[in-house]
Short mmCIF file of C-alpha atoms and ligand atoms in Angstrom, two decimals:
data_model
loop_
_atom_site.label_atom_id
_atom_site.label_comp_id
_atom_site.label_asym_id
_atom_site.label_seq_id
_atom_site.Cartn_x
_atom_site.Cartn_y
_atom_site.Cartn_z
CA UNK A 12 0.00 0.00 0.00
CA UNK A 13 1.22 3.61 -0.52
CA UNK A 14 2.54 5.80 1.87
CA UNK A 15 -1.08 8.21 1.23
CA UNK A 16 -2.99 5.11 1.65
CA UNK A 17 -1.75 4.41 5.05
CA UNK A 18 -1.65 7.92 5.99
CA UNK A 19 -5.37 7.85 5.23
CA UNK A 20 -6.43 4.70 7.14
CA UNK A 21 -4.32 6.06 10.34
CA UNK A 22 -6.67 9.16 9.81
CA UNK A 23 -10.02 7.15 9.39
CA UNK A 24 -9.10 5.79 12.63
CA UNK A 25 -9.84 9.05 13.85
CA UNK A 26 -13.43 8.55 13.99
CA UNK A 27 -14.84 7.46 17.46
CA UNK A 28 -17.38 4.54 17.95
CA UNK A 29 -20.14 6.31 16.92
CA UNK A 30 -18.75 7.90 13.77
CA UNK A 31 -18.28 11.36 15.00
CA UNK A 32 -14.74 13.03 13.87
CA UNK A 33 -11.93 12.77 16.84
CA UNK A 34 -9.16 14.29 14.10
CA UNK A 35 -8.83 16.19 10.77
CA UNK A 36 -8.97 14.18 7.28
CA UNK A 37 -8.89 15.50 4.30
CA UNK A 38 -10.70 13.76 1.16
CA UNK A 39 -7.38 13.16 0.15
CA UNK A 40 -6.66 10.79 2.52
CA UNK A 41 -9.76 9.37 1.82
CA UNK A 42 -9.55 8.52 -1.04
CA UNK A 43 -5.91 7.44 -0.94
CA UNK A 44 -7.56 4.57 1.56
CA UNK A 45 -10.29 3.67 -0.58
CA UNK A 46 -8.45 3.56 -4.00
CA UNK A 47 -6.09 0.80 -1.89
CA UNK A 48 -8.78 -0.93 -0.46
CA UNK A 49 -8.62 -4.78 -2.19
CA UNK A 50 -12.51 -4.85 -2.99
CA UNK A 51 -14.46 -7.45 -4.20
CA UNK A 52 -18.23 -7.40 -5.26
CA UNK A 53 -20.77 -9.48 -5.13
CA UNK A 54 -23.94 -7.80 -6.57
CA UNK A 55 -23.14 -6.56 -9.53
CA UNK A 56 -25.76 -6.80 -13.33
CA UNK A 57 -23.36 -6.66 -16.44
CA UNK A 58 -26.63 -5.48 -18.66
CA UNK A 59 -26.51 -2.35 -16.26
CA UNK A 60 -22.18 -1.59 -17.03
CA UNK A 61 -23.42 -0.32 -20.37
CA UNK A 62 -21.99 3.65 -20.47
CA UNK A 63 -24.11 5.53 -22.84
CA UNK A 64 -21.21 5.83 -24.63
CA UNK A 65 -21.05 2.17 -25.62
CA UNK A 66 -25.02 2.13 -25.96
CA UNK A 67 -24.35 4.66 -28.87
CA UNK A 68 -21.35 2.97 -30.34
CA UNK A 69 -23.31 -0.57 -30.59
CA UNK A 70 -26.55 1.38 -31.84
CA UNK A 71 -24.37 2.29 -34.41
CA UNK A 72 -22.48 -0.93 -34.77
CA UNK A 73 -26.18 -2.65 -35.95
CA UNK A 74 -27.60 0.21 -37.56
CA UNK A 75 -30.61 1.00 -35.14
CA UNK A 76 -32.06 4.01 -33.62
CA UNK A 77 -32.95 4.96 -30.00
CA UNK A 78 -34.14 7.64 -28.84
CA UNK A 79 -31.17 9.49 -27.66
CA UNK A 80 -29.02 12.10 -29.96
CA UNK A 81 -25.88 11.94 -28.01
CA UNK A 82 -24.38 10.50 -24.67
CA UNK A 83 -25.52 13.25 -22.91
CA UNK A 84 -29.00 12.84 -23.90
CA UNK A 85 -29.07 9.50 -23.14
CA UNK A 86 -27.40 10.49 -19.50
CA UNK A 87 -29.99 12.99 -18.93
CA UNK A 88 -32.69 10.52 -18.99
CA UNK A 89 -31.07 8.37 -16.17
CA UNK A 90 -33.45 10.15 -14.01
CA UNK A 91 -35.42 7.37 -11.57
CA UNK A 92 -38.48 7.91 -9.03
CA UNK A 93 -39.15 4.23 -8.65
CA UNK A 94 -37.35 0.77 -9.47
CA UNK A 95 -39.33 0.04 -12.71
CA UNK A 96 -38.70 3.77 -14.05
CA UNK A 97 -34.92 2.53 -14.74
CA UNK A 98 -36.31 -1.32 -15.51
CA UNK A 99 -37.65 0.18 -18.75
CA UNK A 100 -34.42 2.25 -19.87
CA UNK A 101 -32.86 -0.85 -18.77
CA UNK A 102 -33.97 -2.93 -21.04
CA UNK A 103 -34.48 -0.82 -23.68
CA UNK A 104 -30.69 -0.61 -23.53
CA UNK A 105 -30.13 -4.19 -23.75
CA UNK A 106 -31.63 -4.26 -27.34
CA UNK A 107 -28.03 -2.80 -28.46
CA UNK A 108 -26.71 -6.23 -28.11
CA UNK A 109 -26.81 -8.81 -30.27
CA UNK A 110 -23.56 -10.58 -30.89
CA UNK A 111 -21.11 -12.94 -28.89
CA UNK A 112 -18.81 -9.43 -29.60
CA UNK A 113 -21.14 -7.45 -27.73
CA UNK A 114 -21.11 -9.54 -24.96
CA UNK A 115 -17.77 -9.22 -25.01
CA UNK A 116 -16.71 -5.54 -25.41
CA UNK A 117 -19.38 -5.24 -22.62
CA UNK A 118 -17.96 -7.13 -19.97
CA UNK A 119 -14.54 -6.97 -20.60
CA UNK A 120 -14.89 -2.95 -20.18
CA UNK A 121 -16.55 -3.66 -16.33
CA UNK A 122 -13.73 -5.78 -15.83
CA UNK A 123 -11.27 -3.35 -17.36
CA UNK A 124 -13.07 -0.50 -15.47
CA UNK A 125 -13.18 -3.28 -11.96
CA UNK A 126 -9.64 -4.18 -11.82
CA UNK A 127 -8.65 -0.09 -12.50
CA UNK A 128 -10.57 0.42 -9.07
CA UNK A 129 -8.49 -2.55 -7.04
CA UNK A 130 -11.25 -4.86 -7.40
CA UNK A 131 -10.31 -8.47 -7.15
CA UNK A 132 -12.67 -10.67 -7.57
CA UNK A 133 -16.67 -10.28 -8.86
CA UNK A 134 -19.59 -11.87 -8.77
CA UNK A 135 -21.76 -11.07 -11.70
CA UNK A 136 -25.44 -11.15 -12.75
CA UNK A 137 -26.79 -11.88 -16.01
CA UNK A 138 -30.35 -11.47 -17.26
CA UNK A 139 -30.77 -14.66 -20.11
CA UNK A 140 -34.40 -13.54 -20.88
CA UNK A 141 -33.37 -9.79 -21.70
CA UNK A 142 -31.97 -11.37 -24.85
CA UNK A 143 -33.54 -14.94 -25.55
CA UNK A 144 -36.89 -12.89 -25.63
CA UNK A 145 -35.23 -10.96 -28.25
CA UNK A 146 -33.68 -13.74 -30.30
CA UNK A 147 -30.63 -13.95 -29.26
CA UNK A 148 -29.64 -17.62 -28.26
CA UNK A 149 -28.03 -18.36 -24.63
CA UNK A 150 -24.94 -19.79 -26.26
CA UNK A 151 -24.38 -15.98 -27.83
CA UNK A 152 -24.65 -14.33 -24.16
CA UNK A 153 -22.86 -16.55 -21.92
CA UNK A 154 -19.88 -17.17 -24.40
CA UNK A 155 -19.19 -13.16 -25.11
CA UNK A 156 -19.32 -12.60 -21.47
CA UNK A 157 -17.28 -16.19 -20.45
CA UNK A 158 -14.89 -15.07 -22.41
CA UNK A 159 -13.92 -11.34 -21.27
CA UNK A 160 -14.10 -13.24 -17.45
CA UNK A 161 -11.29 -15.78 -18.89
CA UNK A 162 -9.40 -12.71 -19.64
CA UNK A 163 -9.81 -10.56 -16.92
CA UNK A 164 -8.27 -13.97 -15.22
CA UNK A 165 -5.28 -14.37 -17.15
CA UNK A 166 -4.44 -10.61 -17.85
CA UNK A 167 -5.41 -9.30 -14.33
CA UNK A 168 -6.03 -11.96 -11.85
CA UNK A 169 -9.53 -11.00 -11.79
CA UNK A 170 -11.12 -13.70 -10.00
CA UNK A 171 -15.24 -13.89 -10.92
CA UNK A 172 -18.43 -16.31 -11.02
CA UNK A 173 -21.14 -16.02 -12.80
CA UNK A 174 -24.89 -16.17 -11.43
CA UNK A 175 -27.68 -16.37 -13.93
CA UNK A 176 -30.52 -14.26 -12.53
CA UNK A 177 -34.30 -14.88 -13.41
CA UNK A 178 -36.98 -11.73 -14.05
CA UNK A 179 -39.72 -12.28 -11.50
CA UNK A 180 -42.12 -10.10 -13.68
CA UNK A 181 -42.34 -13.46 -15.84
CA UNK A 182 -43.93 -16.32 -15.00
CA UNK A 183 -42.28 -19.64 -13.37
CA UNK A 184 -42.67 -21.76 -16.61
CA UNK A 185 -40.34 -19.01 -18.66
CA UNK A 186 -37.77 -19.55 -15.59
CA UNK A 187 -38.03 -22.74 -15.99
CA UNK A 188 -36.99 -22.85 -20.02
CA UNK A 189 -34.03 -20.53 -19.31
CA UNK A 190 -32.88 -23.48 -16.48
CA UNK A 191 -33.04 -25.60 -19.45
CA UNK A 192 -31.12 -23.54 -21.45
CA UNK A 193 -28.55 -23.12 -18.61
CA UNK A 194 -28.03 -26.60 -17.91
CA UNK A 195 -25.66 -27.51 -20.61
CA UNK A 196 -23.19 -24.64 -19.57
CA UNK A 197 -23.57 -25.65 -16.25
CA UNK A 198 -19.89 -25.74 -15.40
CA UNK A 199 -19.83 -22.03 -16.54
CA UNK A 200 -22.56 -20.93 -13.91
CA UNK A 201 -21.97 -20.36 -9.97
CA UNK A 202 -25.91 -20.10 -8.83
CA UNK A 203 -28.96 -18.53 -9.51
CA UNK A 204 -30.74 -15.30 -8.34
CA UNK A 205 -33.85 -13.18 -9.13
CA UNK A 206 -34.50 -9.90 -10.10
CA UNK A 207 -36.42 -7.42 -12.07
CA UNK A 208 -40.14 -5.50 -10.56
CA UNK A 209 -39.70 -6.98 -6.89
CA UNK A 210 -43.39 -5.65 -6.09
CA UNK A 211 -46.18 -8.03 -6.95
CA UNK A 212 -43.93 -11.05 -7.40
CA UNK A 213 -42.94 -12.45 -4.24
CA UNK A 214 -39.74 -15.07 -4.00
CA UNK A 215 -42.58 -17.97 -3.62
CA UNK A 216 -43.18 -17.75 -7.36
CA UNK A 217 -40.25 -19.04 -8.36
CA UNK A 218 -39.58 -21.81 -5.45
CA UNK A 219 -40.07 -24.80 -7.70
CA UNK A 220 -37.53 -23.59 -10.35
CA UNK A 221 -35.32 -22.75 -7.48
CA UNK A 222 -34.82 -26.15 -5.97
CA UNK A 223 -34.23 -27.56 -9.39
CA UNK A 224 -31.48 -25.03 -9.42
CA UNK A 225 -30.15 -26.12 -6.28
CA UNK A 226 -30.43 -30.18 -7.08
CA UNK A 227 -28.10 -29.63 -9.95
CA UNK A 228 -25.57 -27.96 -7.10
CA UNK A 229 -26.23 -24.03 -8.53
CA UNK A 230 -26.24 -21.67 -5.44
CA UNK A 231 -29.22 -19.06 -4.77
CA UNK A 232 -29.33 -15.51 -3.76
CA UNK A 233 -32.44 -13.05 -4.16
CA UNK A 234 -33.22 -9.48 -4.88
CA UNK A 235 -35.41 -8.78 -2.08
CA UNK A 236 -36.38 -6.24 0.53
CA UNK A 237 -35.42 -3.44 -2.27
CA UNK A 238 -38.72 -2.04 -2.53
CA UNK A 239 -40.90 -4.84 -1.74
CA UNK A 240 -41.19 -5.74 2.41
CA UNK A 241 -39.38 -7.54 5.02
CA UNK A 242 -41.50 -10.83 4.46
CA UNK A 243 -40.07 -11.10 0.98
CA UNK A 244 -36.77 -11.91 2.84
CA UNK A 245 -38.39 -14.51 4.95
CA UNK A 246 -39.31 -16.29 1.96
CA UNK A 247 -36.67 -16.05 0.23
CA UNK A 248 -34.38 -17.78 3.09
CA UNK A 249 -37.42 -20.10 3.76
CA UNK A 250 -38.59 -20.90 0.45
CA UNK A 251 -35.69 -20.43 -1.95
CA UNK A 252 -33.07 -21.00 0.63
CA UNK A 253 -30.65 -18.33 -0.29
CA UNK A 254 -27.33 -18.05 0.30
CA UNK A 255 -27.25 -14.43 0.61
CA UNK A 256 -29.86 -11.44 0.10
CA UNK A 257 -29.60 -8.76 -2.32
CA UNK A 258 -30.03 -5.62 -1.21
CA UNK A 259 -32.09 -6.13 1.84
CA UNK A 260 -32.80 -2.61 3.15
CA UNK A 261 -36.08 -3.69 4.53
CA UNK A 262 -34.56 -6.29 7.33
CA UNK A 263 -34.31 -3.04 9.57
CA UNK A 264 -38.29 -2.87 9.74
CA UNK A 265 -38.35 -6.68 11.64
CA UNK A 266 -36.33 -7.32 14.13
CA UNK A 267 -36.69 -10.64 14.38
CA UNK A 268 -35.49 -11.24 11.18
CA UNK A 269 -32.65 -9.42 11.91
CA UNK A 270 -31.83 -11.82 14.62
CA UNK A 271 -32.33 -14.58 12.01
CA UNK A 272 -30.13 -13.03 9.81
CA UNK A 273 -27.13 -12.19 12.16
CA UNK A 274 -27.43 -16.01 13.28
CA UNK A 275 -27.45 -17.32 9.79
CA UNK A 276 -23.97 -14.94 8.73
CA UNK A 277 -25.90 -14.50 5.93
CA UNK A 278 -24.30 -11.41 3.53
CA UNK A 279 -26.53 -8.40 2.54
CA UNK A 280 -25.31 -7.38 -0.90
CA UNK A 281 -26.30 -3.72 -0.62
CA UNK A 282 -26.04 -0.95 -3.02
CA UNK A 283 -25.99 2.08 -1.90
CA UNK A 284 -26.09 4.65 -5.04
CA UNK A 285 -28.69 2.26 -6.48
CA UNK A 286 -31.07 2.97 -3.43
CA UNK A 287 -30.02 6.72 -3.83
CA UNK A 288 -31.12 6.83 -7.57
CA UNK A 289 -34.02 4.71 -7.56
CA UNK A 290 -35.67 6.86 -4.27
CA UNK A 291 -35.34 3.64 -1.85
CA UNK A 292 -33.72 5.84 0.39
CA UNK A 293 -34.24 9.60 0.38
CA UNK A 294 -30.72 10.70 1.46
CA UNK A 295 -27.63 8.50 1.54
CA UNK A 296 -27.11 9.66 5.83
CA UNK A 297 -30.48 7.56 6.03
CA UNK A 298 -29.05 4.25 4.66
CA UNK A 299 -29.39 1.07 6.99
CA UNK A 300 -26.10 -0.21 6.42
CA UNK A 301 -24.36 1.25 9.18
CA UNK A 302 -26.63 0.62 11.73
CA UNK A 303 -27.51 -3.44 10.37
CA UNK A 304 -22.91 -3.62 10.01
CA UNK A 305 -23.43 -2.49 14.06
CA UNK A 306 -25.59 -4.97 14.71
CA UNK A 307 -23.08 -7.59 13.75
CA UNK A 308 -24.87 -8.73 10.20
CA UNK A 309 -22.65 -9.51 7.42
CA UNK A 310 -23.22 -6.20 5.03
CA UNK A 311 -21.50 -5.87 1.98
CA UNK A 312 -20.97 -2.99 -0.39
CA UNK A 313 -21.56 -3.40 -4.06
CA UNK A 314 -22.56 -0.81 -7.06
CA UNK A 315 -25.67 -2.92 -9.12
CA UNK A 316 -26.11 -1.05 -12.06
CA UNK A 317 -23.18 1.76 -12.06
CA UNK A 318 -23.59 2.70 -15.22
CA UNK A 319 -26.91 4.22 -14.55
CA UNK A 320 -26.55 4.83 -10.96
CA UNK A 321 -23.80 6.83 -10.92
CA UNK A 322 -20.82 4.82 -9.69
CA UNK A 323 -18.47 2.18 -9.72
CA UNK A 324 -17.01 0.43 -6.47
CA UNK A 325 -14.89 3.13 -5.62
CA UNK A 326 -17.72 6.12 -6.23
CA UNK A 327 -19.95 3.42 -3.78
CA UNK A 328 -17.50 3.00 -0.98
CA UNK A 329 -16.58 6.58 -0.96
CA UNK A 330 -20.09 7.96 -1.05
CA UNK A 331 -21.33 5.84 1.92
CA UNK A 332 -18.06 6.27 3.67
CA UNK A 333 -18.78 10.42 3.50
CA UNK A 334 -22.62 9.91 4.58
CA UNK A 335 -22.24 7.94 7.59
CA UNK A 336 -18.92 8.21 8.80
CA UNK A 337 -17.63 4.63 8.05
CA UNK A 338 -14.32 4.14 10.04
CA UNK A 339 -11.41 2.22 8.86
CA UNK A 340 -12.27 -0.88 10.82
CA UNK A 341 -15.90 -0.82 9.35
CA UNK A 342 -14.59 -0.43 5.60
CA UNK A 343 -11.85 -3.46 5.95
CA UNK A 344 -15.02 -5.67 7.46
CA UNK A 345 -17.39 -4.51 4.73
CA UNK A 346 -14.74 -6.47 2.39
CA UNK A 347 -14.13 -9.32 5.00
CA UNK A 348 -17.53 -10.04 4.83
CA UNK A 349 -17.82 -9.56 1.02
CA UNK A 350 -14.99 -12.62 1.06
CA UNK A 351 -16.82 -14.50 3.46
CA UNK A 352 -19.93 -14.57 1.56
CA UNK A 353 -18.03 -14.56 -1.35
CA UNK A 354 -18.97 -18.10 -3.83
CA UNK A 355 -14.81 -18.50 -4.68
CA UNK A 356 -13.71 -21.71 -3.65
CA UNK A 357 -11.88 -21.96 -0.21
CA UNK A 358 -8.02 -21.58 -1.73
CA UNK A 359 -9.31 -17.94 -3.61
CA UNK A 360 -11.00 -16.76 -0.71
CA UNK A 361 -7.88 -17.61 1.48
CA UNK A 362 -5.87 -15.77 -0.98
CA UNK A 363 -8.16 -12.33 -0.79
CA UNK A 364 -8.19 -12.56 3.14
CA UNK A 365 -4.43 -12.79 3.14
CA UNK A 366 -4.60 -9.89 0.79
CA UNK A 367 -6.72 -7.57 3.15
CA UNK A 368 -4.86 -8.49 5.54
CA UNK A 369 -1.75 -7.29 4.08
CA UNK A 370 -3.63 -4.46 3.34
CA UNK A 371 -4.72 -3.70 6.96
CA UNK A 372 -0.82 -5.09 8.92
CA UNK A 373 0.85 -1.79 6.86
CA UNK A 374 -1.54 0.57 9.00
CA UNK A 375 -2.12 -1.18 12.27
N1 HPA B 413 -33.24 -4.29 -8.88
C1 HPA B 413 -33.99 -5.26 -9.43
N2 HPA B 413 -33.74 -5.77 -10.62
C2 HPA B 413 -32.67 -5.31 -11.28
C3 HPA B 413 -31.87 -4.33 -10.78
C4 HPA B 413 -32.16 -3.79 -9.50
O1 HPA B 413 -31.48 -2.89 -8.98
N3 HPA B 413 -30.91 -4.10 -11.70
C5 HPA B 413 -31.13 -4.93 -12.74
N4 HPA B 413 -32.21 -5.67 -12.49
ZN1 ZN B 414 -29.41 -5.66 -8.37
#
């Protein structure tokens, strides 16, 4: 670590228990700590990486028209009130791509973008029925993306998995077909999760299609408690039997399940420009993930769709570091947990702890 970076983390130390300032720190230092930070994420859609820039350039590359005139345009209208305001931009963007290239150049620039901000490893989504629905076969979607993660391992040590994520605005029979489809690349595919309109379409639709997923060995996680309400999570550790929860934000309303959650270790992937953008929380000083870290449950910190919601891992960490005061201690256990809950097999995650706690030795 640099000399700036463990100036910084002496100076994050400076915060008390509570948060409040005990010393001066400049942003600076901040962000000399954060940039060395080893991060890894674990909630993360590669259909939401795509920079209006590269919306325009593929728009282009196939000869189609959206509505947008330039990148700016297009970044104008990345203005949310509600989840399913940026659903629809979202997949009206992911009619740009087509092609096993596409797939490609899309992923391998998150990865590019990832490993520039110290991230390690990555756990990514990918929405199948965005594109079969469209035409375009599996084979064409996971291959493009398979092979920027192949890269991003050889070139950069950039660990990843990949977890195939089902819309829960569709019905279970549709889930079902895209299992199908997923079986053969099996070996390609860490788990399963569900996303998409979370109101309306509890976890319980889809917990037929989830234990097939499970008897072929996949692992499960869930979008819920993102807009829709705490018992949304009980189902989906009852009924789907996740292995962690996406998002989340609505396990502060029940206490109980908090208690059920901090027993379990199970990790919260939360996002916390993604709540800003889409109104889940009004101001980012409201956020639950300080106060669910302090009461011992295993929060991580992820970015979900930066491309739209204004920020990478980096742009995350720092934002929710500013807002509620994060100390030093709290940002290296947001990425001890993110390990822990981590699906890398026991030798990688060994590796990353050793690797934080490098990190951590050169300031304490
Ligand atoms: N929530 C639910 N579904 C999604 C999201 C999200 O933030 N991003 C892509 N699909
Ligand atoms: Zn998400």
């Amino acid at each position: 670590m640099s000399i700036a970076a463990a100036a910084a983390l002496r100076a994050l130390s400076c915060y008390d228990d509570r948060g409040s300032l005990k010393g001066a720190l400049t942003l600076t230092d901040i962000a000399a700590f954060i940039e060395g930070l080893p991060k890894v994420e674990l909630h993360l859609h590669i259909e939401g990486t795509l920079e209006p820039e590269m919306l325009l350039a593929l728009e282009a590359r196939h000869g189609m028209s959206l509505p947008y005139a330039s990148v700016e345009a297009a970044r104008a209208a990345y203005r949310f009130t509600q989840l399913q305001d940026f659903l629809d931009l979202y997949y009206q963007g992911t009619s740009v791509l087509r092609t096993e290239q596409d797939f490609y150049d899309l992923a391998w620039a998150y990865l590019s973008r990832a490993h520039a901000q110290n991230v390690i490893h990555t756990e990514i989504f990918f929405d199948p029925q965005a594109h079969t629905a469209r035409g375009v076969p599996f084979a064409t979607v996971i291959a493009g993306i398979r092979r920027a993660l192949d890269e991003a391992a050889a070139r950069h040590g950039l660990t990843s998995r990949l977890i195939l994520c089902f819309l829960r605005h569709l019905d279970e029979t549709d889930a079902q077909r895209t299992l199908d489809m997923a079986l053969p690349y099996r070996s390609w595919i860490a788990g399963v999760g569900l996303d998409s309109s979370e109101a309306g379409h509890p976890p319980s639709k889809f917990a037929r299609v989830f234990a097939r997923a499970r008897s072929h060995g996949l692992r499960a996680v869930a979008h819920v408690g993102e807009e829709g309400p705490a018992p949304y999570i009980w189902e989906a550790l009852d009924l789907l039997k996740v292995e962690r929860i996406d998002h989340g934000n609505r396990a502060i309303d029940d206490p109980s399940l908090v208690d059920r959650l901090h027993g379990a270790r199970m990790p919260l992937t939360m996002c916390p420009l993604s709540n800003l953008k889409l109104c889940v929380i009004k101001d980012l000083r409201d956020h639950p993930l300080r106060r669910l870290l302090q009461q011992g449950l295993a929060v991580t910190v992820n970015s979900d769709d930066p491309a739209y919601f204004g920020g990478y891992m980096t742009e995350n960490f720092t934002a929710v570091q500013s807002a509620l005061g994060l100390t030093a201690a709290e940002l290296i256990q947001l990425t001890r947990n993110a390990i822990d809950g981590s699906f890398a097999g026991e030798s990688e995650r060994a590796a990353m702890t050793a690797r934080l706690a490098a990190f951590a030795r050169t300031i304490y």
